[in-house]
One Martini backbone bead per residue (centre of mass of N, CA, C, O) as a GRO file, in nm:
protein
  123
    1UNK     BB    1   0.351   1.659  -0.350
    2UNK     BB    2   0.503   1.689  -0.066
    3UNK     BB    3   0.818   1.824   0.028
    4UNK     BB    4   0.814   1.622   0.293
    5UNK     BB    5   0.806   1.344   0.211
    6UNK     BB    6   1.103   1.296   0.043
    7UNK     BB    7   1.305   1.052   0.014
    8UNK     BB    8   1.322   0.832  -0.242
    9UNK     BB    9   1.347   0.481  -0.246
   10UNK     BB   10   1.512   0.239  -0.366
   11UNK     BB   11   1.323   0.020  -0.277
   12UNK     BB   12   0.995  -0.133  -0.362
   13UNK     BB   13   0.766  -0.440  -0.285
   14UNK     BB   14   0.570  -0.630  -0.358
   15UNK     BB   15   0.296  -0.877  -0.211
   16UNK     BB   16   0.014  -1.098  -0.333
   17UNK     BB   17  -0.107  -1.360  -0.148
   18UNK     BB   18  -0.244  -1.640  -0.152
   19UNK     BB   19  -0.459  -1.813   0.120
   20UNK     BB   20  -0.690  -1.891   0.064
   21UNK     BB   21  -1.053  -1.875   0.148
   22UNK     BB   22  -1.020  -1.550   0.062
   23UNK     BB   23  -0.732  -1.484   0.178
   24UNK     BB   24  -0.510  -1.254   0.181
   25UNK     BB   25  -0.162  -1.100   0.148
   26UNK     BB   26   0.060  -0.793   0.190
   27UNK     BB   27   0.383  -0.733   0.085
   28UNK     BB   28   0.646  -0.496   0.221
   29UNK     BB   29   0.955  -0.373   0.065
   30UNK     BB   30   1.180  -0.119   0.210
   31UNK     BB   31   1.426   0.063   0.104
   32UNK     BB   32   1.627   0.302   0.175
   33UNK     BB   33   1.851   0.536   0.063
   34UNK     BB   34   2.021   0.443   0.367
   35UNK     BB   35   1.947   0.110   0.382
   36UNK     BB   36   1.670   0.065   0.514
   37UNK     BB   37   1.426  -0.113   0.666
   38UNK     BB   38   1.057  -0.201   0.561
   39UNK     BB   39   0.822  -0.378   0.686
   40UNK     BB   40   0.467  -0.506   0.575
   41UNK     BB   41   0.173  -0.685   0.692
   42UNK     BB   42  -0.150  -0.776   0.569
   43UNK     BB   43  -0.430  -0.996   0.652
   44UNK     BB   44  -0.741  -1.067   0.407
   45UNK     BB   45  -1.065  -0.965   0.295
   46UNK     BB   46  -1.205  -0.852   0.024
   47UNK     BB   47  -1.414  -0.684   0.287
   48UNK     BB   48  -1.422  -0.396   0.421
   49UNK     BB   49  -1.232  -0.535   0.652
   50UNK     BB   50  -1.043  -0.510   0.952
   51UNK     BB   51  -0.665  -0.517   0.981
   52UNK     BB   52  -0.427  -0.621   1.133
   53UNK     BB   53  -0.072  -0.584   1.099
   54UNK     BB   54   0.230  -0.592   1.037
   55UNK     BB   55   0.513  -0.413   1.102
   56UNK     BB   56   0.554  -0.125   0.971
   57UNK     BB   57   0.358   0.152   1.128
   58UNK     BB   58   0.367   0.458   1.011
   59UNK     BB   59   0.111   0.426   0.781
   60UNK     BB   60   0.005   0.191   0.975
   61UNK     BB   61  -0.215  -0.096   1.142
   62UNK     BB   62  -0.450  -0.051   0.962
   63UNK     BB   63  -0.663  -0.245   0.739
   64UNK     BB   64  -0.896  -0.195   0.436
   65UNK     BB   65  -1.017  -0.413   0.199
   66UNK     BB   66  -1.103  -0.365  -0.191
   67UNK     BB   67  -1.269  -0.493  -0.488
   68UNK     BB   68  -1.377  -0.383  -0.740
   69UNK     BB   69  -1.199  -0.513  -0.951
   70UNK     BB   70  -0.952  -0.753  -1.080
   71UNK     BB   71  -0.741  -0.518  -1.110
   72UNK     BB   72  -0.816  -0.386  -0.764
   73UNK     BB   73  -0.743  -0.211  -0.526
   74UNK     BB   74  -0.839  -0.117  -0.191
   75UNK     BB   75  -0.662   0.088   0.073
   76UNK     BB   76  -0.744   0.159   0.441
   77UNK     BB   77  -0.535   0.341   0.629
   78UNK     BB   78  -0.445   0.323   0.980
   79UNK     BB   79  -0.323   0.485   1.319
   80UNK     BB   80  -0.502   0.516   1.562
   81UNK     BB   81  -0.783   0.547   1.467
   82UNK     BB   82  -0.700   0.679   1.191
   83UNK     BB   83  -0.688   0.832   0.904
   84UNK     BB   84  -0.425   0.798   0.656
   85UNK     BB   85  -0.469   0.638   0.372
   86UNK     BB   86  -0.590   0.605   0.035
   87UNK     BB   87  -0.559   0.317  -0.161
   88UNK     BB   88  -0.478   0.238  -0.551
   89UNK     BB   89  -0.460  -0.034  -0.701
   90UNK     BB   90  -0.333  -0.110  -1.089
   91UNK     BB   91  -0.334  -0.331  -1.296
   92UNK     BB   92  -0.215  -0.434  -1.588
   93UNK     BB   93  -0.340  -0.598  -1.842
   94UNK     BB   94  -0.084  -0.754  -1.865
   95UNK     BB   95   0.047  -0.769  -1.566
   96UNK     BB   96   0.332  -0.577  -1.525
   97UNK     BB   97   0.172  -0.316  -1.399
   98UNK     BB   98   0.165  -0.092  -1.109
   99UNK     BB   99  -0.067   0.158  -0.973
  100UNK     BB  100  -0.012   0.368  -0.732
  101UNK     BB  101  -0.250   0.556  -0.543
  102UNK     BB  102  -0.236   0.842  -0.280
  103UNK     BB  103  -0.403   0.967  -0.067
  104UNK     BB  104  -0.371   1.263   0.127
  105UNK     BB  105  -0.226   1.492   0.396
  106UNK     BB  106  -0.062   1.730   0.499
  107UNK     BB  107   0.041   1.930   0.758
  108UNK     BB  108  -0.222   2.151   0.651
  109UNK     BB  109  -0.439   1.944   0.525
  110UNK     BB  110  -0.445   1.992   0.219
  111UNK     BB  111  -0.449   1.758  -0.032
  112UNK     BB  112  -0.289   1.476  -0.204
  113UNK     BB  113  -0.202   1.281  -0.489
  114UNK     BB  114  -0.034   1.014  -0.547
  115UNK     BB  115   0.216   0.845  -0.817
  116UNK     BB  116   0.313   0.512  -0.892
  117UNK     BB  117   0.531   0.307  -1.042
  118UNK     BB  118   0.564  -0.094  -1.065
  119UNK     BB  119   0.708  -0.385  -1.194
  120UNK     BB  120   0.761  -0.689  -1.245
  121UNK     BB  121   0.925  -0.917  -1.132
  122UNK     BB  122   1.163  -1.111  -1.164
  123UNK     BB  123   1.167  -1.515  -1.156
   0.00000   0.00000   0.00000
């Protein structure tokens, strides 16, 4: 990961919600560590087609995803229509932890994956 990416936020919360009829809604929300907050979410059908997304657009306006597995999503950021990141979410067979893995180069062209480990949030 590039040193330029910053200090990690205090917390990321994913939220993966059916909306029925085949689309499904990603909510994230973001605590930075001096407190501030970033939110954004898009709703989409898992089928490798543009959606525009809304709340916090740093990361993306728009995204596409796709799901090769029923544990897997693939997620497609742009921003003005330029590729900014590659992601692939993979929750454990028990169901507790997702894996972000994030594609992205730095500001040199460079490329490279971060992965993030999430745990399930207690209801």
């Amino acid at each position: 990961m590039p040193t330029t990416y910053g200090a990690p936020p205090k917390s990321v919360t994913y939220e993966f919600v059916d909306l029925r009829n085949g689309r499904w809604e990603t909510r994230i929300h973001i605590v930075d560590d001096d407190g501030g907050v970033r939110d954004m979410s898009v709703s989409y059908r898992r089928d490798g087609q543009a959606n525009s997304g809304s709340g916090y657009a740093g990361e993306g306006d728009t995204a596409a995803v796709n799901s090769p597995a029923p544990n897997v999503l693939v997620m497609s950021l742009a921003r003005d229509k330029q590729l900014e990141s590659v992601r692939t979410y993979a929750i454990s067979a028990d169901g507790l932890e997702m894996t972000e893995s994030a594609a992205d180069v730095d500001d040199n062209g460079v490329p490279f994956v971060r992965n993030f480990r999430f745990a399930r949030a207690r209801s």
